[in-house]
mmCIF file of C-alpha atoms (C1' of nucleotides) in Angstrom:
data_model
loop_
_atom_site.group_PDB
_atom_site.id
_atom_site.type_symbol
_atom_site.label_atom_id
_atom_site.label_comp_id
_atom_site.label_asym_id
_atom_site.label_seq_id
_atom_site.Cartn_x
_atom_site.Cartn_y
_atom_site.Cartn_z
ATOM 1 C CA MET A 1 -54.900 17.662 57.751
ATOM 2 C CA LEU A 2 -56.015 19.498 54.653
ATOM 3 C CA SER A 3 -52.687 19.585 52.860
ATOM 4 C CA THR A 4 -51.816 16.455 50.934
ATOM 5 C CA ASN A 5 -48.170 17.315 50.525
ATOM 6 C CA SER A 6 -47.179 18.442 53.968
ATOM 7 C CA GLY A 7 -43.621 19.667 53.945
ATOM 8 C CA ALA A 8 -42.664 18.921 50.360
ATOM 9 C CA ARG A 9 -43.673 21.778 48.079
ATOM 10 C CA ASP A 10 -44.336 21.510 44.363
ATOM 11 C CA ARG A 11 -41.191 21.821 42.314
ATOM 12 C CA ILE A 12 -40.296 22.715 38.743
ATOM 13 C CA ILE A 13 -37.258 20.842 37.467
ATOM 14 C CA LEU A 14 -35.445 21.310 34.171
ATOM 15 C CA CYS A 15 -33.333 18.657 32.477
ATOM 16 C CA VAL A 16 -30.932 19.572 29.691
ATOM 17 C CA ASP A 17 -29.436 16.919 27.464
ATOM 18 C CA LEU A 18 -26.894 17.919 24.796
ATOM 19 C CA ASP A 19 -27.807 16.255 21.504
ATOM 20 C CA TYR A 20 -25.541 13.436 20.174
ATOM 21 C CA PHE A 21 -22.888 15.224 22.148
ATOM 22 C CA TYR A 22 -19.518 13.888 20.986
ATOM 23 C CA ALA A 23 -20.535 13.826 17.349
ATOM 24 C CA GLN A 24 -22.037 17.295 17.560
ATOM 25 C CA CYS A 25 -18.822 18.622 19.115
ATOM 26 C CA GLU A 26 -16.962 17.308 16.087
ATOM 27 C CA GLU A 27 -19.472 18.946 13.742
ATOM 28 C CA VAL A 28 -18.864 22.250 15.475
ATOM 29 C CA ARG A 29 -15.105 22.190 15.052
ATOM 30 C CA HIS A 30 -15.288 20.676 11.555
ATOM 31 C CA PRO A 31 -18.411 22.235 10.002
ATOM 32 C CA ASP A 32 -17.944 20.323 6.750
ATOM 33 C CA LEU A 33 -19.019 17.187 8.650
ATOM 34 C CA LYS A 34 -22.607 18.440 8.788
ATOM 35 C CA GLY A 35 -24.913 16.335 6.674
ATOM 36 C CA LYS A 36 -22.482 13.415 6.582
ATOM 37 C CA PRO A 37 -22.777 10.311 8.743
ATOM 38 C CA VAL A 38 -20.413 10.888 11.692
ATOM 39 C CA VAL A 39 -19.408 7.992 13.945
ATOM 40 C CA ILE A 40 -17.388 8.524 17.132
ATOM 41 C CA CYS A 41 -15.292 5.455 17.898
ATOM 42 C CA VAL A 42 -13.394 3.985 20.839
ATOM 43 C CA TYR A 43 -10.595 1.985 19.279
ATOM 44 C CA SER A 44 -9.357 -0.814 21.513
ATOM 45 C CA GLY A 45 -6.068 -1.229 19.656
ATOM 46 C CA ARG A 46 -6.424 -4.987 19.153
ATOM 47 C CA THR A 47 -6.635 -4.657 15.403
ATOM 48 C CA GLU A 48 -6.964 -1.755 13.007
ATOM 49 C CA THR A 49 -10.714 -1.472 13.443
ATOM 50 C CA SER A 50 -11.484 -3.294 16.705
ATOM 51 C CA GLY A 51 -13.541 -1.326 19.158
ATOM 52 C CA ALA A 52 -17.014 0.052 19.612
ATOM 53 C CA VAL A 53 -19.119 3.001 18.557
ATOM 54 C CA SER A 54 -19.510 5.550 21.304
ATOM 55 C CA THR A 55 -22.051 7.762 19.590
ATOM 56 C CA ALA A 56 -23.139 8.865 16.149
ATOM 57 C CA ASN A 57 -24.906 11.860 14.677
ATOM 58 C CA TYR A 58 -28.501 11.590 13.485
ATOM 59 C CA VAL A 59 -27.516 11.128 9.830
ATOM 60 C CA ALA A 60 -25.675 7.944 10.873
ATOM 61 C CA ARG A 61 -28.383 6.890 13.338
ATOM 62 C CA ARG A 62 -31.034 6.994 10.659
ATOM 63 C CA LEU A 63 -28.924 4.528 8.698
ATOM 64 C CA GLY A 64 -28.843 2.142 11.670
ATOM 65 C CA ILE A 65 -25.732 3.133 13.618
ATOM 66 C CA LYS A 66 -26.315 2.729 17.341
ATOM 67 C CA SER A 67 -23.952 3.323 20.202
ATOM 68 C CA GLY A 68 -22.235 0.198 21.452
ATOM 69 C CA ILE A 69 -22.079 -1.683 18.160
ATOM 70 C CA PRO A 70 -18.691 -2.877 16.886
ATOM 71 C CA ILE A 71 -16.885 -0.404 14.649
ATOM 72 C CA VAL A 72 -16.619 -3.131 12.029
ATOM 73 C CA SER A 73 -20.414 -3.464 11.932
ATOM 74 C CA ALA A 74 -20.782 0.280 11.523
ATOM 75 C CA LYS A 75 -18.302 0.218 8.635
ATOM 76 C CA LYS A 76 -20.302 -2.533 7.009
ATOM 77 C CA ILE A 77 -23.549 -0.600 7.352
ATOM 78 C CA LEU A 78 -21.943 2.521 5.866
ATOM 79 C CA LYS A 79 -19.810 0.834 3.217
ATOM 80 C CA ASP A 80 -21.752 2.464 0.384
ATOM 81 C CA LYS A 81 -21.617 5.906 1.976
ATOM 82 C CA SER A 82 -18.409 7.396 0.716
ATOM 83 C CA ASP A 83 -18.956 10.518 2.815
ATOM 84 C CA ALA A 84 -19.182 8.636 6.135
ATOM 85 C CA VAL A 85 -16.659 9.799 8.710
ATOM 86 C CA PHE A 86 -15.181 7.716 11.535
ATOM 87 C CA LEU A 87 -13.441 9.684 14.257
ATOM 88 C CA PRO A 88 -11.693 8.587 17.448
ATOM 89 C CA MET A 89 -13.184 9.880 20.665
ATOM 90 C CA ASP A 90 -11.449 13.036 21.918
ATOM 91 C CA ARG A 91 -12.659 13.164 25.480
ATOM 92 C CA GLU A 92 -10.537 16.119 26.537
ATOM 93 C CA TYR A 93 -12.051 18.308 23.882
ATOM 94 C CA TYR A 94 -15.611 17.252 24.682
ATOM 95 C CA GLU A 95 -14.924 17.899 28.344
ATOM 96 C CA SER A 96 -13.752 21.431 27.643
ATOM 97 C CA VAL A 97 -16.933 22.124 25.665
ATOM 98 C CA SER A 98 -19.057 20.517 28.366
ATOM 99 C CA GLU A 99 -17.421 22.610 31.078
ATOM 100 C CA ARG A 100 -18.359 25.889 29.412
ATOM 101 C CA ILE A 101 -21.930 24.823 28.785
ATOM 102 C CA MET A 102 -22.437 23.415 32.251
ATOM 103 C CA SER A 103 -21.317 26.664 33.790
ATOM 104 C CA THR A 104 -24.029 28.387 31.757
ATOM 105 C CA VAL A 105 -26.609 25.849 32.858
ATOM 106 C CA SER A 106 -25.629 26.173 36.507
ATOM 107 C CA SER A 107 -26.200 29.929 36.343
ATOM 108 C CA TYR A 108 -29.942 29.220 36.094
ATOM 109 C CA SER A 109 -30.229 27.990 39.662
ATOM 110 C CA ALA A 110 -28.191 27.378 42.792
ATOM 111 C CA ASP A 111 -29.645 23.868 42.782
ATOM 112 C CA PHE A 112 -27.691 22.257 39.980
ATOM 113 C CA GLU A 113 -26.753 18.635 39.346
ATOM 114 C CA GLN A 114 -24.550 17.473 36.497
ATOM 115 C CA VAL A 115 -25.279 13.796 35.889
ATOM 116 C CA SER A 116 -22.893 13.178 33.010
ATOM 117 C CA ILE A 117 -20.717 14.990 30.503
ATOM 118 C CA ASP A 118 -23.779 15.983 28.483
ATOM 119 C CA GLU A 119 -26.661 16.095 30.928
ATOM 120 C CA ALA A 120 -27.733 18.177 33.913
ATOM 121 C CA PHE A 121 -30.685 19.154 36.097
ATOM 122 C CA VAL A 122 -31.551 22.518 37.577
ATOM 123 C CA ASP A 123 -34.307 23.270 40.076
ATOM 124 C CA LEU A 124 -36.293 26.193 38.672
ATOM 125 C CA THR A 125 -38.907 26.270 41.439
ATOM 126 C CA ASN A 126 -37.764 29.674 42.668
ATOM 127 C CA GLY A 127 -36.487 31.073 39.373
ATOM 128 C CA SER A 128 -39.858 30.444 37.727
ATOM 129 C CA GLU A 129 -41.928 31.519 40.731
ATOM 130 C CA GLY A 130 -43.707 28.200 40.484
ATOM 131 C CA SER A 131 -44.976 28.872 36.960
ATOM 132 C CA PHE A 132 -44.441 26.263 34.239
ATOM 133 C CA GLU A 133 -45.076 29.011 31.691
ATOM 134 C CA LYS A 134 -42.132 30.996 33.039
ATOM 135 C CA ALA A 135 -40.015 27.858 33.326
ATOM 136 C CA LYS A 136 -40.628 27.182 29.651
ATOM 137 C CA ILE A 137 -39.383 30.659 28.749
ATOM 138 C CA LEU A 138 -36.265 30.035 30.847
ATOM 139 C CA GLY A 139 -35.770 26.759 29.000
ATOM 140 C CA GLN A 140 -36.029 28.511 25.633
ATOM 141 C CA LYS A 141 -33.539 31.141 26.766
ATOM 142 C CA LEU A 142 -31.128 28.458 27.929
ATOM 143 C CA LYS A 143 -31.287 26.744 24.550
ATOM 144 C CA VAL A 144 -30.543 30.036 22.781
ATOM 145 C CA LYS A 145 -27.667 30.801 25.124
ATOM 146 C CA ILE A 146 -26.076 27.381 24.590
ATOM 147 C CA TYR A 147 -26.450 27.741 20.838
ATOM 148 C CA GLU A 148 -25.012 31.248 20.805
ATOM 149 C CA GLY A 149 -22.122 30.223 23.026
ATOM 150 C CA ASP A 150 -21.061 26.919 21.505
ATOM 151 C CA LYS A 151 -23.307 26.331 18.470
ATOM 152 C CA LEU A 152 -24.690 23.197 20.067
ATOM 153 C CA THR A 153 -28.323 22.125 20.145
ATOM 154 C CA CYS A 154 -29.802 20.411 23.158
ATOM 155 C CA SER A 155 -33.065 18.888 24.291
ATOM 156 C CA VAL A 156 -34.806 20.278 27.319
ATOM 157 C CA GLY A 157 -37.456 18.725 29.524
ATOM 158 C CA ILE A 158 -39.405 20.464 32.244
ATOM 159 C CA GLY A 159 -41.479 18.686 34.852
ATOM 160 C CA PRO A 160 -42.380 18.489 38.534
ATOM 161 C CA ASN A 161 -39.438 16.174 39.329
ATOM 162 C CA LYS A 162 -36.214 14.825 37.854
ATOM 163 C CA LEU A 163 -37.778 11.669 36.409
ATOM 164 C CA ILE A 164 -40.436 13.568 34.467
ATOM 165 C CA ALA A 165 -37.975 16.271 33.399
ATOM 166 C CA LYS A 166 -35.595 13.609 32.080
ATOM 167 C CA MET A 167 -38.307 11.715 30.225
ATOM 168 C CA ALA A 168 -39.659 14.972 28.834
ATOM 169 C CA ALA A 169 -36.179 15.790 27.507
ATOM 170 C CA ASP A 170 -36.064 12.359 25.859
ATOM 171 C CA PHE A 171 -39.529 12.858 24.361
ATOM 172 C CA LYS A 172 -38.471 15.183 21.565
ATOM 173 C CA LYS A 173 -34.920 14.955 20.270
ATOM 174 C CA PRO A 174 -32.886 16.525 18.906
ATOM 175 C CA ASP A 175 -33.401 20.228 19.664
ATOM 176 C CA GLY A 176 -36.608 19.641 21.609
ATOM 177 C CA LEU A 177 -38.356 21.343 24.481
ATOM 178 C CA THR A 178 -41.126 19.507 26.296
ATOM 179 C CA VAL A 179 -43.070 20.631 29.337
ATOM 180 C CA ILE A 180 -44.997 18.104 31.402
ATOM 181 C CA GLN A 181 -47.188 19.547 34.151
ATOM 182 C CA PRO A 182 -48.420 17.436 37.052
ATOM 183 C CA SER A 183 -51.841 17.056 35.425
ATOM 184 C CA ASP A 184 -50.176 15.702 32.259
ATOM 185 C CA ILE A 185 -48.111 12.979 33.942
ATOM 186 C CA LYS A 186 -50.610 10.164 33.634
ATOM 187 C CA ASN A 187 -51.327 10.715 29.937
ATOM 188 C CA PHE A 188 -47.622 11.159 29.273
ATOM 189 C CA LEU A 189 -46.385 8.005 31.002
ATOM 190 C CA SER A 190 -49.192 5.443 30.914
ATOM 191 C CA PRO A 191 -49.121 4.416 27.252
ATOM 192 C CA MET A 192 -45.327 4.118 27.048
ATOM 193 C CA PRO A 193 -43.695 0.681 27.003
ATOM 194 C CA VAL A 194 -41.931 -0.075 30.314
ATOM 195 C CA ARG A 195 -38.568 0.032 28.537
ATOM 196 C CA GLN A 196 -38.962 3.790 28.220
ATOM 197 C CA LEU A 197 -39.018 4.300 31.969
ATOM 198 C CA TYR A 198 -35.671 5.616 33.151
ATOM 199 C CA GLY A 199 -33.927 2.778 34.976
ATOM 200 C CA ILE A 200 -35.568 -0.085 33.099
ATOM 201 C CA GLY A 201 -33.256 -1.853 30.682
ATOM 202 C CA PRO A 202 -33.540 -5.038 28.642
ATOM 203 C CA LYS A 203 -33.306 -7.407 31.635
ATOM 204 C CA MET A 204 -36.051 -5.829 33.659
ATOM 205 C CA GLU A 205 -38.191 -5.403 30.568
ATOM 206 C CA ARG A 206 -37.993 -9.166 30.063
ATOM 207 C CA GLN A 207 -38.923 -9.910 33.669
ATOM 208 C CA LEU A 208 -41.847 -7.498 33.518
ATOM 209 C CA LYS A 209 -43.030 -9.159 30.330
ATOM 210 C CA GLY A 210 -43.134 -12.411 32.322
ATOM 211 C CA LEU A 211 -45.434 -10.660 34.785
ATOM 212 C CA ARG A 212 -47.621 -9.480 31.895
ATOM 213 C CA ILE A 213 -46.604 -5.889 32.519
ATOM 214 C CA LEU A 214 -45.955 -4.122 29.238
ATOM 215 C CA THR A 215 -46.732 -0.451 29.743
ATOM 216 C CA ILE A 216 -45.727 2.085 32.365
ATOM 217 C CA GLY A 217 -49.420 2.472 33.175
ATOM 218 C CA GLU A 218 -49.663 -1.232 33.955
ATOM 219 C CA LEU A 219 -46.517 -1.047 36.077
ATOM 220 C CA GLY A 220 -48.029 1.765 38.109
ATOM 221 C CA LEU A 221 -51.036 -0.445 38.898
ATOM 222 C CA ALA A 222 -49.055 -3.643 39.526
ATOM 223 C CA SER A 223 -49.084 -5.539 42.805
ATOM 224 C CA GLU A 224 -46.386 -4.149 45.058
ATOM 225 C CA LEU A 225 -45.937 -7.603 46.546
ATOM 226 C CA LYS A 226 -45.253 -9.140 43.138
ATOM 227 C CA LEU A 227 -42.818 -6.380 42.264
ATOM 228 C CA THR A 228 -41.015 -6.818 45.563
ATOM 229 C CA GLU A 229 -40.730 -10.569 45.016
ATOM 230 C CA THR A 230 -39.253 -10.017 41.584
ATOM 231 C CA PHE A 231 -37.054 -6.964 42.065
ATOM 232 C CA GLY A 232 -36.335 -6.810 45.784
ATOM 233 C CA LYS A 233 -37.582 -4.741 48.649
ATOM 234 C CA ASN A 234 -36.093 -1.444 47.483
ATOM 235 C CA LEU A 235 -36.332 -1.628 43.726
ATOM 236 C CA GLY A 236 -39.803 -3.240 43.593
ATOM 237 C CA PRO A 237 -41.748 -0.485 45.338
ATOM 238 C CA GLU A 238 -39.523 2.168 43.756
ATOM 239 C CA LEU A 239 -40.442 0.940 40.270
ATOM 240 C CA LYS A 240 -44.102 1.287 41.060
ATOM 241 C CA ARG A 241 -43.600 4.841 42.329
ATOM 242 C CA LEU A 242 -41.544 5.833 39.294
ATOM 243 C CA ALA A 243 -44.228 4.402 36.994
ATOM 244 C CA GLN A 244 -46.705 6.711 38.720
ATOM 245 C CA GLY A 245 -44.408 9.640 38.066
ATOM 246 C CA ILE A 246 -43.447 9.952 41.725
ATOM 247 C CA ASP A 247 -39.857 11.013 42.350
ATOM 248 C CA GLU A 248 -38.836 13.059 45.366
ATOM 249 C CA SER A 249 -35.091 12.920 44.774
ATOM 250 C CA PRO A 250 -33.554 16.379 45.120
ATOM 251 C CA VAL A 251 -31.466 18.234 42.558
ATOM 252 C CA LYS A 252 -28.125 18.077 44.309
ATOM 253 C CA GLU A 253 -24.491 17.783 43.278
ATOM 254 C CA ARG A 254 -23.203 14.440 44.476
ATOM 255 C CA GLU A 255 -19.746 13.572 45.649
ATOM 256 C CA ILE A 256 -17.811 11.226 43.433
ATOM 257 C CA GLU A 257 -17.615 7.755 44.997
ATOM 258 C CA GLN A 258 -15.251 5.807 42.789
ATOM 259 C CA LEU A 259 -12.674 6.231 40.039
ATOM 260 C CA SER A 260 -11.702 3.559 37.556
ATOM 261 C CA ARG A 261 -9.646 2.933 34.437
ATOM 262 C CA ILE A 262 -9.867 -0.156 32.304
ATOM 263 C CA ILE A 263 -8.072 -1.154 29.108
ATOM 264 C CA THR A 264 -8.354 -3.850 26.496
ATOM 265 C CA LEU A 265 -5.277 -6.086 26.292
ATOM 266 C CA LYS A 266 -3.668 -6.542 22.910
ATOM 267 C CA LYS A 267 -3.993 -10.279 23.495
ATOM 268 C CA ASN A 268 -6.080 -12.351 25.881
ATOM 269 C CA ALA A 269 -3.878 -13.337 28.811
ATOM 270 C CA GLU A 270 -3.642 -15.379 31.988
ATOM 271 C CA THR A 271 -0.847 -13.131 33.085
ATOM 272 C CA PHE A 272 0.630 -9.916 31.780
ATOM 273 C CA ASP A 273 3.218 -7.263 32.483
ATOM 274 C CA PHE A 274 1.859 -5.049 35.263
ATOM 275 C CA GLN A 275 4.514 -2.440 34.689
ATOM 276 C CA THR A 276 3.534 -1.708 31.113
ATOM 277 C CA GLU A 277 -0.189 -2.413 31.319
ATOM 278 C CA VAL A 278 -1.331 -1.408 34.778
ATOM 279 C CA GLU A 279 1.095 1.278 35.892
ATOM 280 C CA PRO A 280 -0.298 3.940 33.539
ATOM 281 C CA LEU A 281 -3.777 3.231 34.881
ATOM 282 C CA CYS A 282 -2.607 3.671 38.466
ATOM 283 C CA ASP A 283 -0.761 6.865 37.558
ATOM 284 C CA ASP A 284 -3.873 8.224 35.942
ATOM 285 C CA ILE A 285 -6.077 7.381 38.899
ATOM 286 C CA SER A 286 -3.523 8.824 41.292
ATOM 287 C CA ASN A 287 -3.448 12.068 39.322
ATOM 288 C CA ARG A 288 -7.210 12.316 39.300
ATOM 289 C CA LEU A 289 -7.319 11.720 43.060
ATOM 290 C CA LYS A 290 -4.735 14.454 43.610
ATOM 291 C CA GLU A 291 -6.583 16.897 41.331
ATOM 292 C CA ARG A 292 -9.588 16.550 43.568
ATOM 293 C CA SER A 293 -7.690 16.394 46.855
ATOM 294 C CA LEU A 294 -9.013 12.919 47.469
ATOM 295 C CA ALA A 295 -7.509 9.684 48.708
ATOM 296 C CA CYS A 296 -8.894 6.192 48.433
ATOM 297 C CA LYS A 297 -9.295 3.602 51.157
ATOM 298 C CA ASN A 298 -10.265 0.764 48.867
ATOM 299 C CA ILE A 299 -8.311 -0.524 45.871
ATOM 300 C CA GLY A 300 -9.625 -3.094 43.459
ATOM 301 C CA ILE A 301 -9.102 -4.730 40.105
ATOM 302 C CA ILE A 302 -11.542 -5.472 37.315
ATOM 303 C CA ILE A 303 -11.150 -8.293 34.830
ATOM 304 C CA ILE A 304 -13.319 -8.827 31.794
ATOM 305 C CA THR A 305 -12.793 -12.431 30.751
ATOM 306 C CA THR A 306 -12.603 -13.815 27.255
ATOM 307 C CA GLU A 307 -16.225 -14.847 27.707
ATOM 308 C CA LEU A 308 -17.021 -11.199 28.554
ATOM 309 C CA ARG A 309 -17.835 -11.977 32.162
ATOM 310 C CA THR A 310 -16.884 -9.375 34.730
ATOM 311 C CA ARG A 311 -14.676 -10.313 37.681
ATOM 312 C CA SER A 312 -13.502 -8.092 40.475
ATOM 313 C CA ARG A 313 -11.381 -8.198 43.595
ATOM 314 C CA SER A 314 -10.914 -5.437 46.105
ATOM 315 C CA ARG A 315 -9.387 -4.721 49.462
ATOM 316 C CA THR A 316 -9.744 -2.038 52.092
ATOM 317 C CA LEU A 317 -6.552 -0.362 53.262
ATOM 318 C CA ASN A 318 -5.634 0.606 56.783
ATOM 319 C CA ALA A 319 -4.984 4.149 55.698
ATOM 320 C CA PRO A 320 -6.166 6.123 52.659
ATOM 321 C CA THR A 321 -3.734 6.875 49.863
ATOM 322 C CA ASP A 322 -3.452 8.843 46.652
ATOM 323 C CA GLU A 323 -0.049 7.468 45.648
ATOM 324 C CA SER A 324 0.302 5.675 42.352
ATOM 325 C CA LYS A 325 3.001 3.383 43.725
ATOM 326 C CA ILE A 326 0.811 2.059 46.512
ATOM 327 C CA ILE A 327 -2.165 1.625 44.208
ATOM 328 C CA LEU A 328 0.030 -0.327 41.794
ATOM 329 C CA GLU A 329 1.483 -2.534 44.539
ATOM 330 C CA GLU A 330 -1.941 -3.336 45.903
ATOM 331 C CA CYS A 331 -3.587 -4.169 42.615
ATOM 332 C CA SER A 332 -0.565 -6.132 41.425
ATOM 333 C CA LYS A 333 -1.050 -8.420 44.435
ATOM 334 C CA GLU A 334 -4.706 -8.770 43.594
ATOM 335 C CA PHE A 335 -3.958 -9.609 39.976
ATOM 336 C CA ARG A 336 -1.386 -12.235 41.013
ATOM 337 C CA GLU A 337 -3.830 -13.822 43.458
ATOM 338 C CA PHE A 338 -6.548 -13.819 40.859
ATOM 339 C CA PHE A 339 -4.458 -15.552 38.235
ATOM 340 C CA GLU A 340 -2.790 -18.034 40.604
ATOM 341 C CA THR A 341 -3.548 -21.544 39.442
ATOM 342 C CA GLU A 342 -5.244 -23.800 41.907
ATOM 343 C CA ASP A 343 -4.721 -27.214 40.352
ATOM 344 C CA SER A 344 -8.309 -28.333 39.859
ATOM 345 C CA ILE A 345 -9.681 -24.892 39.097
ATOM 346 C CA LYS A 346 -9.678 -23.686 35.541
ATOM 347 C CA LYS A 347 -7.749 -20.491 35.115
ATOM 348 C CA GLU A 348 -9.618 -17.598 33.579
ATOM 349 C CA THR A 349 -8.168 -15.547 30.779
ATOM 350 C CA ALA A 350 -8.524 -11.805 30.674
ATOM 351 C CA ARG A 351 -9.593 -9.735 27.699
ATOM 352 C CA ARG A 352 -9.670 -6.427 29.560
ATOM 353 C CA VAL A 353 -8.119 -5.413 32.860
ATOM 354 C CA GLY A 354 -8.700 -2.393 35.030
ATOM 355 C CA VAL A 355 -8.166 -0.675 38.340
ATOM 356 C CA ARG A 356 -10.810 0.854 40.549
ATOM 357 C CA VAL A 357 -10.509 2.859 43.744
ATOM 358 C CA SER A 358 -13.371 3.657 46.075
ATOM 359 C CA ASN A 359 -14.167 4.616 49.628
ATOM 360 C CA LEU A 360 -12.875 8.079 48.825
ATOM 361 C CA ALA A 361 -12.000 10.558 51.501
ATOM 362 C CA SER A 362 -10.853 14.130 51.626
ATOM 363 C CA ARG A 363 -9.314 16.030 54.499
ATOM 364 C CA ASN A 364 -12.231 18.447 54.534
ATOM 365 C CA ARG A 365 -15.303 16.338 53.975
ATOM 366 C CA ALA A 366 -16.557 13.183 55.574
ATOM 367 C CA PRO A 367 -16.409 10.146 53.280
ATOM 368 C CA GLY A 368 -19.502 9.861 51.107
ATOM 369 C CA GLY A 369 -22.493 8.076 52.586
ATOM 370 C CA ALA A 370 -20.938 6.074 55.364
ATOM 371 C CA SER A 371 -21.266 7.253 58.910
ATOM 372 C CA GLU A 372 -17.622 6.332 59.309
ATOM 373 C CA SER A 373 -15.092 8.443 61.097
ATOM 374 C CA ASN A 374 -13.457 11.351 59.369
ATOM 375 C CA TYR A 375 -9.871 10.850 58.316
ATOM 376 C CA THR A 376 -7.213 12.806 60.038
ATOM 377 C CA LEU A 377 -4.116 14.419 58.627
ATOM 378 C CA SER A 378 -1.942 11.641 60.024
ATOM 379 C CA ASP A 379 -3.912 9.095 58.019
ATOM 380 C CA PHE A 380 -2.534 10.752 54.915
ATOM 381 C CA THR A 381 0.991 11.518 55.942
ATOM 382 C CA ASN A 382 2.220 8.297 57.480
ATOM 383 C CA VAL A 383 1.259 5.986 54.629
ATOM 384 C "C1'" DA B 1 -30.935 -7.026 64.409
ATOM 385 C "C1'" DA B 2 -27.809 -3.878 62.385
ATOM 386 C "C1'" DC B 3 -23.846 -3.055 59.910
ATOM 387 C "C1'" DA B 4 -19.507 -3.533 57.051
ATOM 388 C "C1'" DA B 5 -17.025 -5.705 53.355
ATOM 389 C "C1'" DG B 6 -16.650 -8.111 49.182
ATOM 390 C "C1'" DG B 7 -18.428 -9.741 44.777
ATOM 391 C "C1'" DG B 8 -21.888 -9.827 41.018
ATOM 392 C "C1'" DT B 9 -25.510 -7.627 38.012
ATOM 393 C "C1'" DT B 10 -27.989 -4.003 35.748
ATOM 394 C "C1'" DT B 11 -28.422 0.471 33.941
ATOM 395 C "C1'" DA B 12 -27.080 4.847 31.722
ATOM 396 C "C1'" DG B 13 -24.537 7.721 28.602
ATOM 397 C "C1'" DT C 1 -12.532 -13.532 16.227
ATOM 398 C "C1'" DC C 2 -17.870 -8.354 17.154
ATOM 399 C "C1'" DA C 3 -18.197 -7.246 21.784
ATOM 400 C "C1'" DT C 4 -15.240 0.703 24.657
ATOM 401 C "C1'" DC C 5 -15.043 3.101 28.752
ATOM 402 C "C1'" DT C 6 -16.739 5.304 33.327
ATOM 403 C "C1'" DA C 7 -19.804 5.564 37.149
ATOM 404 C "C1'" DA C 8 -23.723 4.539 40.088
ATOM 405 C "C1'" DA C 9 -27.358 1.727 42.320
ATOM 406 C "C1'" DC C 10 -28.896 -2.369 43.862
ATOM 407 C "C1'" DC C 11 -28.749 -7.346 45.235
ATOM 408 C "C1'" DC C 12 -26.843 -11.160 47.810
ATOM 409 C "C1'" DT C 13 -23.709 -13.495 51.073
ATOM 410 C "C1'" DT C 14 -20.756 -13.688 54.890
ATOM 411 C "C1'" DG C 15 -18.816 -12.211 59.071
ATOM 412 C "C1'" DT C 16 -18.874 -9.145 63.218
ATOM 413 C "C1'" DT C 17 -20.866 -6.707 66.959
#
DNA sequence: AACAAGGGTTTAG
DNA sequence: TCATCTAAACCCTTGTT
């Protein structure tokens, strides 16, 4: 066998990542925001300023505003900046902007995968005739088109797979374009700290530090046995492959697998009014299911406790449903069971409560992943 | 041994 | 009171076939 990559041919993948997306959307519709620190907030409604920062523009980031920090902390950091602007997140608007841009991006290849509201992959293998030079020109054209259409800048990465394309896009931001060819992978990845590898967060970084693995290069050379012991039989070997720049995952639209809504309660509670708190969540989920012609077979609840621990309960139904009333009934039972006092056991108090549905099914498609039976019309009608 | 269901953790944006 | 919201992947345990 002379060929080393029998079957799998070399690919050219492009990743596009819209820069500081929510904040940039606001700059576009309110141009006088440009140059000022702009902070996009998710207000929880507990107090006037309670909540967290969703994202911030680069003016604010340079001053130390990071996503996830409390709004109060951001206000403190920016207290001397009289021009700082705090805006509530307007998801509907950002979604409408995203929709237009994503339709432009998807026109670059039939193989398109949107991974979030502001990020997508396209497979340019055919469109570029296998040439990274041509792929780069396509990337430049895409950036121009997005800017002309919506006045938004983005960062583009091009590489032989999704992992490298994504990390290339992250390499120069904002408004960047980075091309990493197969021969560049080792020099690109090796010196980076492990934390920079997509999929490694603070917890894994800490564990790797314990194994004396600090750089992606070191991770790529690490003992597979050790990695398996530490991270499990799937994740261990996968980490090593990713560190070597190996990623065969295809660019492919994926079916949605779960829907959820969660809210912060005005006050911590051991019990609360389902009608006022949970019904709107169920209605919303029901509407989203109906929009997509989906029904769920599993209904669950999510509780974030006062100590910020996550709890969940879920149950599988006999028949799928998309009805708000049934979702509400089911999760109300689960909430009651969860909060029932069992003498010796300390009751937990909730800070946030939510509803999640999964095991989604449509009349047309088989349920995602599972080799389960397809659902029939009667499953939907006689609920 | 293989698989489903339920619950927890980690990551990303 | 500092601590949002949505979605996916993986891990482990338990129970069934």
